[in-house]
Short mmCIF file of C-alpha atoms in Angstrom, two decimals:
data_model
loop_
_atom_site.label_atom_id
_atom_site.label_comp_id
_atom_site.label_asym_id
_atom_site.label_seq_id
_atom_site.Cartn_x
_atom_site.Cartn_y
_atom_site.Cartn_z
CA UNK A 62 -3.21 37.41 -17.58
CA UNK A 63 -6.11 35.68 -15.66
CA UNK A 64 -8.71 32.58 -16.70
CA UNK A 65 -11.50 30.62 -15.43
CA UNK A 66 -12.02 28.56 -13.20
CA UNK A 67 -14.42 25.92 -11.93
CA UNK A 68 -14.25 24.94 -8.19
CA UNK A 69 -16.58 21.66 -7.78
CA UNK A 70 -17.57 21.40 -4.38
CA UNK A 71 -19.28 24.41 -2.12
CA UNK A 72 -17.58 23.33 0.88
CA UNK A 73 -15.27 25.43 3.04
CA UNK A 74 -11.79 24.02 0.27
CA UNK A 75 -14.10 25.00 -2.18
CA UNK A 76 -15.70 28.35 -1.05
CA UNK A 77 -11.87 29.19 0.25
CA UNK A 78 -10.62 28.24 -3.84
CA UNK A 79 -12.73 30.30 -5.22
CA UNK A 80 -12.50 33.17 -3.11
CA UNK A 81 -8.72 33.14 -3.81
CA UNK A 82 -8.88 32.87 -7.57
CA UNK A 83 -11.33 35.87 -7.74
CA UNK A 84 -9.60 37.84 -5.71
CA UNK A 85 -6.58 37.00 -8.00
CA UNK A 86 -8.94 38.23 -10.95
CA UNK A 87 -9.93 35.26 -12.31
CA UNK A 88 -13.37 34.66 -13.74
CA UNK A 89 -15.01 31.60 -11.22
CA UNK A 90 -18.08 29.46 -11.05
CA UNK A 91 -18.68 26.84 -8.07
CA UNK A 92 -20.93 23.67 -8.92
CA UNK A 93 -22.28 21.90 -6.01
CA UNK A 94 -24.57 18.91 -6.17
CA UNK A 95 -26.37 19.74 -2.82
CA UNK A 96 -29.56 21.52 -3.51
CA UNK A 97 -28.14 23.55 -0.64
CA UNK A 98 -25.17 24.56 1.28
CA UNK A 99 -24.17 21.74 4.23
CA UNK A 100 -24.60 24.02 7.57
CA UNK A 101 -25.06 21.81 10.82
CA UNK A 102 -23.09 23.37 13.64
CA UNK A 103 -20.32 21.29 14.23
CA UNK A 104 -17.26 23.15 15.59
CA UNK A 105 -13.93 23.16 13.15
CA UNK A 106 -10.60 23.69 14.93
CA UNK A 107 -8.42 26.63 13.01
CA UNK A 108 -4.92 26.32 13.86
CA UNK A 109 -2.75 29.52 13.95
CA UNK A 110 -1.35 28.62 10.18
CA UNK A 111 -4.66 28.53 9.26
CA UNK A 112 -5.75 32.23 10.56
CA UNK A 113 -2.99 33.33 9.07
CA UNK A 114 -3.84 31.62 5.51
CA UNK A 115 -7.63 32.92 6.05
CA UNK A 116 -6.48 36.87 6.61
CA UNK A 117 -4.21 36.44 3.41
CA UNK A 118 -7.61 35.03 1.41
CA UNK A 119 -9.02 38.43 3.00
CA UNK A 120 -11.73 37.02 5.44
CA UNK A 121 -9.98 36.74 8.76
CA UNK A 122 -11.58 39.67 10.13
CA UNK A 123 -14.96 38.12 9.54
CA UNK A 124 -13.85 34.90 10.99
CA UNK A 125 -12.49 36.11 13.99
CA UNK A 126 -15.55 37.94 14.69
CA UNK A 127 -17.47 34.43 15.34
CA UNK A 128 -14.81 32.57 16.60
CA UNK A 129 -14.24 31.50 20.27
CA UNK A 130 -10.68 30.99 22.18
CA UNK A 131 -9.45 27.02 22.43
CA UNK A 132 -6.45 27.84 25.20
CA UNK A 133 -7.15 24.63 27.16
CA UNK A 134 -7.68 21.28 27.28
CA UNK A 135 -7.02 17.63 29.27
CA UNK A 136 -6.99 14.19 28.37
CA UNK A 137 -8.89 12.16 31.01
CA UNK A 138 -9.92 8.79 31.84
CA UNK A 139 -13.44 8.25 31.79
CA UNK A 140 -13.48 8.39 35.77
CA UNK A 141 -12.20 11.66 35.23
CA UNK A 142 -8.38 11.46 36.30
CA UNK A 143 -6.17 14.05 34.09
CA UNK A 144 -3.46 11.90 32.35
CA UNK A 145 -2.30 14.79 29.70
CA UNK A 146 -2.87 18.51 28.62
CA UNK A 147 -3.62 18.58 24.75
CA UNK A 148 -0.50 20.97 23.97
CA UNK A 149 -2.88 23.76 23.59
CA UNK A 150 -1.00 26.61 25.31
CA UNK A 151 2.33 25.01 23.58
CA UNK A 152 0.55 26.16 20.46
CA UNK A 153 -0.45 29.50 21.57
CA UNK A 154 3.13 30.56 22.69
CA UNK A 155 5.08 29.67 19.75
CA UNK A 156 2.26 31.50 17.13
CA UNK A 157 1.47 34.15 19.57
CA UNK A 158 -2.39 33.51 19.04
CA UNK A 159 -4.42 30.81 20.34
CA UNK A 160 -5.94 27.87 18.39
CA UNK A 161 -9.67 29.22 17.44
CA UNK A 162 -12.92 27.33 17.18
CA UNK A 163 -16.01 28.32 15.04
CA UNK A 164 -19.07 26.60 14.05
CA UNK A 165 -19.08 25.58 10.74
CA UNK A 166 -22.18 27.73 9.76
CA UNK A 167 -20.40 30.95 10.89
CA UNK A 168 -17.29 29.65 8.11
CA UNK A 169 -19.28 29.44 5.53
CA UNK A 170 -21.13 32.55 5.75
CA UNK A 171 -18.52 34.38 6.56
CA UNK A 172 -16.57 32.77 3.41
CA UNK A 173 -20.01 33.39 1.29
CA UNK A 174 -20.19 37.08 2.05
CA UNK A 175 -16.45 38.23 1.22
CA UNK A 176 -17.69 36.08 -2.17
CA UNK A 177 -20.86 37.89 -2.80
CA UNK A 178 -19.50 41.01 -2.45
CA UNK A 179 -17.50 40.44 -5.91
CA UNK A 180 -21.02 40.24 -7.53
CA UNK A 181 -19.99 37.98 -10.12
CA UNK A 182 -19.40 34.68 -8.88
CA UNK A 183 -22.06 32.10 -10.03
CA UNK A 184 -23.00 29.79 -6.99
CA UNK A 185 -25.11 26.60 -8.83
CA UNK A 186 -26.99 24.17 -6.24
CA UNK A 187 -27.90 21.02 -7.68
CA UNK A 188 -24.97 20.73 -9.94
CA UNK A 189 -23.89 16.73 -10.36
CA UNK A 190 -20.96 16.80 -12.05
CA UNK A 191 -19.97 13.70 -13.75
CA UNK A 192 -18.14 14.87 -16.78
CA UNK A 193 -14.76 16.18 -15.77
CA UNK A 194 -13.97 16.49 -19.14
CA UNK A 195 -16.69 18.80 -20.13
CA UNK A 196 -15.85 21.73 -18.12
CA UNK A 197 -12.10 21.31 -19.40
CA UNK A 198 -13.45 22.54 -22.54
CA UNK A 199 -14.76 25.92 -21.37
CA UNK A 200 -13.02 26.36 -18.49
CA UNK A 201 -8.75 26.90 -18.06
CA UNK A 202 -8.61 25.15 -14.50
CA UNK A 203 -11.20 22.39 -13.00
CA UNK A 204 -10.42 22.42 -8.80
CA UNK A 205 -11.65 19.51 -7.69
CA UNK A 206 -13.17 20.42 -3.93
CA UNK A 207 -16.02 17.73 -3.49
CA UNK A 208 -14.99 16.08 -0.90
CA UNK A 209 -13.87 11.85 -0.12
CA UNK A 210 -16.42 10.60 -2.78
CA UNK A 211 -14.50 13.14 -5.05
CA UNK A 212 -15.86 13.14 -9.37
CA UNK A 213 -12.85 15.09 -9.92
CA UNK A 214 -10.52 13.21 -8.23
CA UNK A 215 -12.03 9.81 -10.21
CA UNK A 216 -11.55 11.35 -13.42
CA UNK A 217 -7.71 11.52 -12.75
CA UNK A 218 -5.89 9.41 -14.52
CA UNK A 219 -3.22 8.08 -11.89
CA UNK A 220 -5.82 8.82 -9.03
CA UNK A 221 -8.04 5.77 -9.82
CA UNK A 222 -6.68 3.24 -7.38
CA UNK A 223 -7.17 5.94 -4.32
CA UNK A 224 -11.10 5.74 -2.42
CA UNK A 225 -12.86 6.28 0.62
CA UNK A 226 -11.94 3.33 3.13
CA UNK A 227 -13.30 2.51 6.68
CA UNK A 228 -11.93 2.86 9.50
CA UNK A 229 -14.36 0.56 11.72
CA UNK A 230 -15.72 3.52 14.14
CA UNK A 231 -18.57 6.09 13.74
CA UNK A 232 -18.75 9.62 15.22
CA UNK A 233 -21.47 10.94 17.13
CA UNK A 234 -21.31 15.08 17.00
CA UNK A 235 -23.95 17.41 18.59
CA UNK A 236 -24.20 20.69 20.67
CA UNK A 237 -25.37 21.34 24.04
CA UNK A 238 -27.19 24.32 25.23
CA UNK A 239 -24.96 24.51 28.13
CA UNK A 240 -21.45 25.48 28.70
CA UNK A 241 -19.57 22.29 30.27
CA UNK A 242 -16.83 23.97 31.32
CA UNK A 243 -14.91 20.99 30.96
CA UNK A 244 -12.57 20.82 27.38
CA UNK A 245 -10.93 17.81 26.20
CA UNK A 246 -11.46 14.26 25.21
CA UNK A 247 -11.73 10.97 27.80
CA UNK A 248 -10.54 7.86 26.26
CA UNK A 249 -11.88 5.05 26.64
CA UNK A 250 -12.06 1.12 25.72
CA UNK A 251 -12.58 1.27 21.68
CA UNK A 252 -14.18 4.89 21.86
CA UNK A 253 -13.71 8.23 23.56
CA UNK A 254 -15.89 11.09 23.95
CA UNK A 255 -14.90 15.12 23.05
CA UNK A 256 -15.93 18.08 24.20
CA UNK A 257 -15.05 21.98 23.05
CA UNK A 258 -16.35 25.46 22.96
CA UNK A 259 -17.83 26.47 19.94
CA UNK A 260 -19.76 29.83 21.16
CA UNK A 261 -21.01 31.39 24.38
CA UNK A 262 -23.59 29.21 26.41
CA UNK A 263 -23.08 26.31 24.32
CA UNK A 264 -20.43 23.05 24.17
CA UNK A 265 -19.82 21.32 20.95
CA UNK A 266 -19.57 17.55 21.53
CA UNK A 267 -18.12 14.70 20.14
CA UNK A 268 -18.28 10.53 20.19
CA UNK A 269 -16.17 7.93 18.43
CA UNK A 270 -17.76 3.99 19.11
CA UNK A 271 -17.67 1.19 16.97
CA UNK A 272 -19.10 1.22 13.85
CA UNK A 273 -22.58 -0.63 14.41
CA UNK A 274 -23.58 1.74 17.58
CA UNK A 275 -26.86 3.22 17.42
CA UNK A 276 -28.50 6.95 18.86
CA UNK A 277 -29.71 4.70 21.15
CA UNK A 278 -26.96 2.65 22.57
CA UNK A 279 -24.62 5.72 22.66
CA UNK A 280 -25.98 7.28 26.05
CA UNK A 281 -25.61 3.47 27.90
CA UNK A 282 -21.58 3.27 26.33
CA UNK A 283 -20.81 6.56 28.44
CA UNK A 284 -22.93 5.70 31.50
CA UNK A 285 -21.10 5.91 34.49
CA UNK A 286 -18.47 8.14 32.79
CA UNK A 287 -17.12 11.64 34.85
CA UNK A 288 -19.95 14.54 34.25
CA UNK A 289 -20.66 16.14 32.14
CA UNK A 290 -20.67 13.69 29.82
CA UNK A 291 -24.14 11.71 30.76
CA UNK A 292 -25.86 15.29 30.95
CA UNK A 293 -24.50 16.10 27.72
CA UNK A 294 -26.09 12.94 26.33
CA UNK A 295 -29.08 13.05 27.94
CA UNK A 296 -30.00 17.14 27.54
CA UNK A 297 -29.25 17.07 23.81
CA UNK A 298 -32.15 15.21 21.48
CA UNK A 299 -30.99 12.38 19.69
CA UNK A 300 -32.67 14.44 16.55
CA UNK A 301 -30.51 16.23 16.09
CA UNK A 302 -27.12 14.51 16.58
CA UNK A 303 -25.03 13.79 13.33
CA UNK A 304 -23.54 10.43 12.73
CA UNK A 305 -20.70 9.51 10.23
CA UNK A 306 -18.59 6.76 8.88
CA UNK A 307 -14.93 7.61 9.60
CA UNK A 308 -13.13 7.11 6.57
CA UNK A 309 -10.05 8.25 5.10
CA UNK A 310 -8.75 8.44 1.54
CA UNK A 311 -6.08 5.39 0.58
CA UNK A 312 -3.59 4.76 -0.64
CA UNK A 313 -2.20 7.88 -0.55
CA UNK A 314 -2.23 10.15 -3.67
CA UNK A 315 0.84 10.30 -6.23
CA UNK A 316 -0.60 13.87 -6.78
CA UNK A 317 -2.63 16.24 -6.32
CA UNK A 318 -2.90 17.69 -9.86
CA UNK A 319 -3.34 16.42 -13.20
CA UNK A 320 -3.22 17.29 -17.07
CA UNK A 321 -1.98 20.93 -15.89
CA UNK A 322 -5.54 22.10 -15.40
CA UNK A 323 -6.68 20.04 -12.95
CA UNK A 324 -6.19 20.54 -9.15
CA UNK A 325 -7.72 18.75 -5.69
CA UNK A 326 -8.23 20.35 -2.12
CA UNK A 327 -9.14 19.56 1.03
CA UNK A 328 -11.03 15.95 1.02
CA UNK A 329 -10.48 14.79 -2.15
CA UNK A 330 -6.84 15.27 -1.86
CA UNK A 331 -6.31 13.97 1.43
CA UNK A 332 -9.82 13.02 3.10
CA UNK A 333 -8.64 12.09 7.17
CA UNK A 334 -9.86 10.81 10.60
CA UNK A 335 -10.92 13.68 12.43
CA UNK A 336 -8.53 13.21 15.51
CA UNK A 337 -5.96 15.85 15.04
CA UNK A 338 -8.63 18.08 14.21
CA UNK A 339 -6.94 19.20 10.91
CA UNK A 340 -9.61 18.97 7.95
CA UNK A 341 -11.14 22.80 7.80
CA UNK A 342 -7.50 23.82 8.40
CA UNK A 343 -6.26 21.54 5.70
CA UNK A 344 -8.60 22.52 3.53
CA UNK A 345 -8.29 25.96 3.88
CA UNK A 346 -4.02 25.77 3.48
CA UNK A 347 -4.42 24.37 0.50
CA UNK A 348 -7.07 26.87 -1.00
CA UNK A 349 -4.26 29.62 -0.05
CA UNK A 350 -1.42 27.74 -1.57
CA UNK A 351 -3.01 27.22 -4.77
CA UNK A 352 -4.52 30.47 -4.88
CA UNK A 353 -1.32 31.78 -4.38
CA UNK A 354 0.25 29.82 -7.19
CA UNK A 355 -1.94 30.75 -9.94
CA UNK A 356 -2.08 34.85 -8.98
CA UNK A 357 1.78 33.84 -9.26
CA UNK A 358 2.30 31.88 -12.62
CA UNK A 359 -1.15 33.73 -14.32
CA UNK A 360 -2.76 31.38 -16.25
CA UNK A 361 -0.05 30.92 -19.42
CA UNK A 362 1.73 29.58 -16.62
CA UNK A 363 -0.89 27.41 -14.73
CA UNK A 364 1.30 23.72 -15.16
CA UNK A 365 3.45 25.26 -13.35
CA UNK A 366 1.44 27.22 -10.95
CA UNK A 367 -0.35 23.33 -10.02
CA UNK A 368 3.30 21.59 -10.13
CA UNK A 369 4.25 24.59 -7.36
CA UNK A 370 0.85 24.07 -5.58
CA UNK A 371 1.72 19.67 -5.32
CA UNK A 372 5.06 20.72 -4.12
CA UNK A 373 4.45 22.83 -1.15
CA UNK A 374 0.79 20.97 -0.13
CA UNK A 375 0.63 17.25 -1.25
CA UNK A 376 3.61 15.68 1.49
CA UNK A 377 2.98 17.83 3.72
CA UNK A 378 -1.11 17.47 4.11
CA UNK A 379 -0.44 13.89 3.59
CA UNK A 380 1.84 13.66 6.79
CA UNK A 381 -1.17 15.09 9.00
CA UNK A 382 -3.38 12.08 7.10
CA UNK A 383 -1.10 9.96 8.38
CA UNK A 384 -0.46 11.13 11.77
CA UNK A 385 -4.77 11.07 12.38
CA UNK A 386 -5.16 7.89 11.69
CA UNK A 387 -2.40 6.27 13.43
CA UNK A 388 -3.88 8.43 16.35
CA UNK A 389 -7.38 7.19 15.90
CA UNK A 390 -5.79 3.34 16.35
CA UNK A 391 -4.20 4.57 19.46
CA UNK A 392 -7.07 6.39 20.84
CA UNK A 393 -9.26 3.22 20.31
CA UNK A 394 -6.96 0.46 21.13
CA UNK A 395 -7.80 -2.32 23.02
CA UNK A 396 -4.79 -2.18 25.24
CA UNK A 397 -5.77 0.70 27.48
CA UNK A 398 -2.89 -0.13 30.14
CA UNK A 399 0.07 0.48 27.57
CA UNK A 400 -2.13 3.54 26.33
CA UNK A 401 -2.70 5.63 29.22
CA UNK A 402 1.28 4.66 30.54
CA UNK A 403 2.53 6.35 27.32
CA UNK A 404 -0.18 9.33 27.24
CA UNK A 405 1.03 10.41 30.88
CA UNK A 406 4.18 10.41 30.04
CA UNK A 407 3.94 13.22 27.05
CA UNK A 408 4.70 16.76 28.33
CA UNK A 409 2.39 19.04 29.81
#
């Protein structure tokens, strides 16, 4: 027997929710309090477990269409000396596919079209919810997929002491019209600087400085560092770079359900640093898992379809948290000696 379902949030968690309850039959609307969708063109990292989570969702064929190869990658110094591999082809041999990259446009449309092709599933811009409440009444599960500054997530009960906190950097993300053939990150003193396909004749790029850095202090931070990092910055319009607070959601969450109809994915479960490049893939795992759960229980048994769902996501997506932000303080430590000693010594 199937229900409805709201999914808050028109984000990739979201989209990737409600594409796995209606494929499980359920009857789904998605509120989103954008007047529309969020589509700059950064590039999202979509580990192997991930690809495999999106073909079980049905949209992996779709996705792979758009999405570009990530089989290597250095850590450098910002004169340009190697001092790691990132453990890209480590990755690629155990899952027997690479590590993929797609710009987060091509996601979402892709995600949007295996949607629209049910017919039925209501898609309402400019929705702000406030009352979690409210939809409880009409609706048998509320999914909570609106990201760090989560309404669903405040109207937990034993969520409230868990918000967005700073982690005293900004990042800096735009794409060049050029391919840099050069893929990593340099790491610096108190920032670094990324770089990454994301589709043919372009580079996605990426800068972490401290928090009060401006557009226009960001190209004199990375003067003098190995190319193409300058050209990047300096054949890319300041326009249309994106800059964000890095924040992360703490403390940690005791769970990631409530009241038996009431479930959280991707950033408002478990909002992270960027640095292991695990939201979209987070995200997307735990769209699959609870998908999964409630096809599985059917909606008499949806408590304990969302006590399954907290058992096989919440530690484990709350491990990765962990693990990216104790990497961010290591990326942008002070002590760049002890740093770079320890990153040569990992495995390449």
């Amino acid at each position: 027997m199937t229900g409805t379902a709201v999914v808050v949030g028109a984000g990739v968690g979201g989209l990737a929710t409600a594409l796995g309850l209606r494929r499980a039959g359920w009857t789904v609307t998605i509120l989103e309090r954008r007047k529309e969708l969020e589509r700059y063109g950064t590039a999202f990292g979509i580990h192997p477990t991930a690809q495999a989570a999106l073909d079980r969702l049905g949209v992996g064929e779709p996705f792979r269409a758009r999405a570009v190869p990530y089989r290597s990658a250095r850590i450098r110094t910002p004169q340009g000396k190697v001092m790691a591999r990132l453990p890209l082809e480590r990755i690629e041999r155990k899952a027997g596919r690479p590590e993929l990259l797609i710009s987060r446009p091509y996601l979402i449309d892709a995600l949007l079209a295996e949607l629209r092709a049910f017919g039925d599933v209501p898609l309402k811009l400019g929705e702000n919810v406030r009352e979690v409440d409210a939809l409880l009444v009409d609706n048998d599960l509320v999914v909570g997929a609106d990201g760090i500054h989560s309404a669903v997530r405040a109207a937990c009960p034993g969520d409230r002491r868990s918000g967005p906190r700073r982690v005293g950097s900004v990042a800096w993300i735009g794409v060049a019209d050029f391919e840099s053939g050069v893929h990593g990150e340099t790491w610096g003193t108190g920032r670094f600087f990324g770089m990454t396909p994301i589709e043919p004749g372009r580079t996605n790029w990426y800068a972490t400085v401290p928090e009060a850095t401006t557009a226009q202090e960001l190209r004199r931070l990375f003067e003098g560092w190995h190319d193409p990092i300058p050209r990047i910055l300096a054949e890319t319009d300041p326009a249309t770079w994106i800059r964000y607070e890095m924040r992360h959601l703490f403390p940690a969450l005791p769970a990631f359900v409530d009241r038996g109809k009431v479930a959280l994915v991707g950033d408002a479960a478990h909002a992270m640093t960027p640095n292991l490049g695990q939201g979209a893939c987070t995200a997307i795992l735990d769209a699959e898992a609870l998908t999964r759960a409630v096809a599985g229980h059917g909606r008499a048994g949806l408590p304990s379809a969302l006590r399954t769902y907290d058992a096989e996501r919440r530690r484990s997506a709350q491990r990765i948290a962990f693990a990216s932000r104790t990497l961010h303080r290591f990326m942008t430590t002070e002590r760049t000696r002890l740093r770079d000693a320890l990153v040569r010594t990992l495995p390449s």
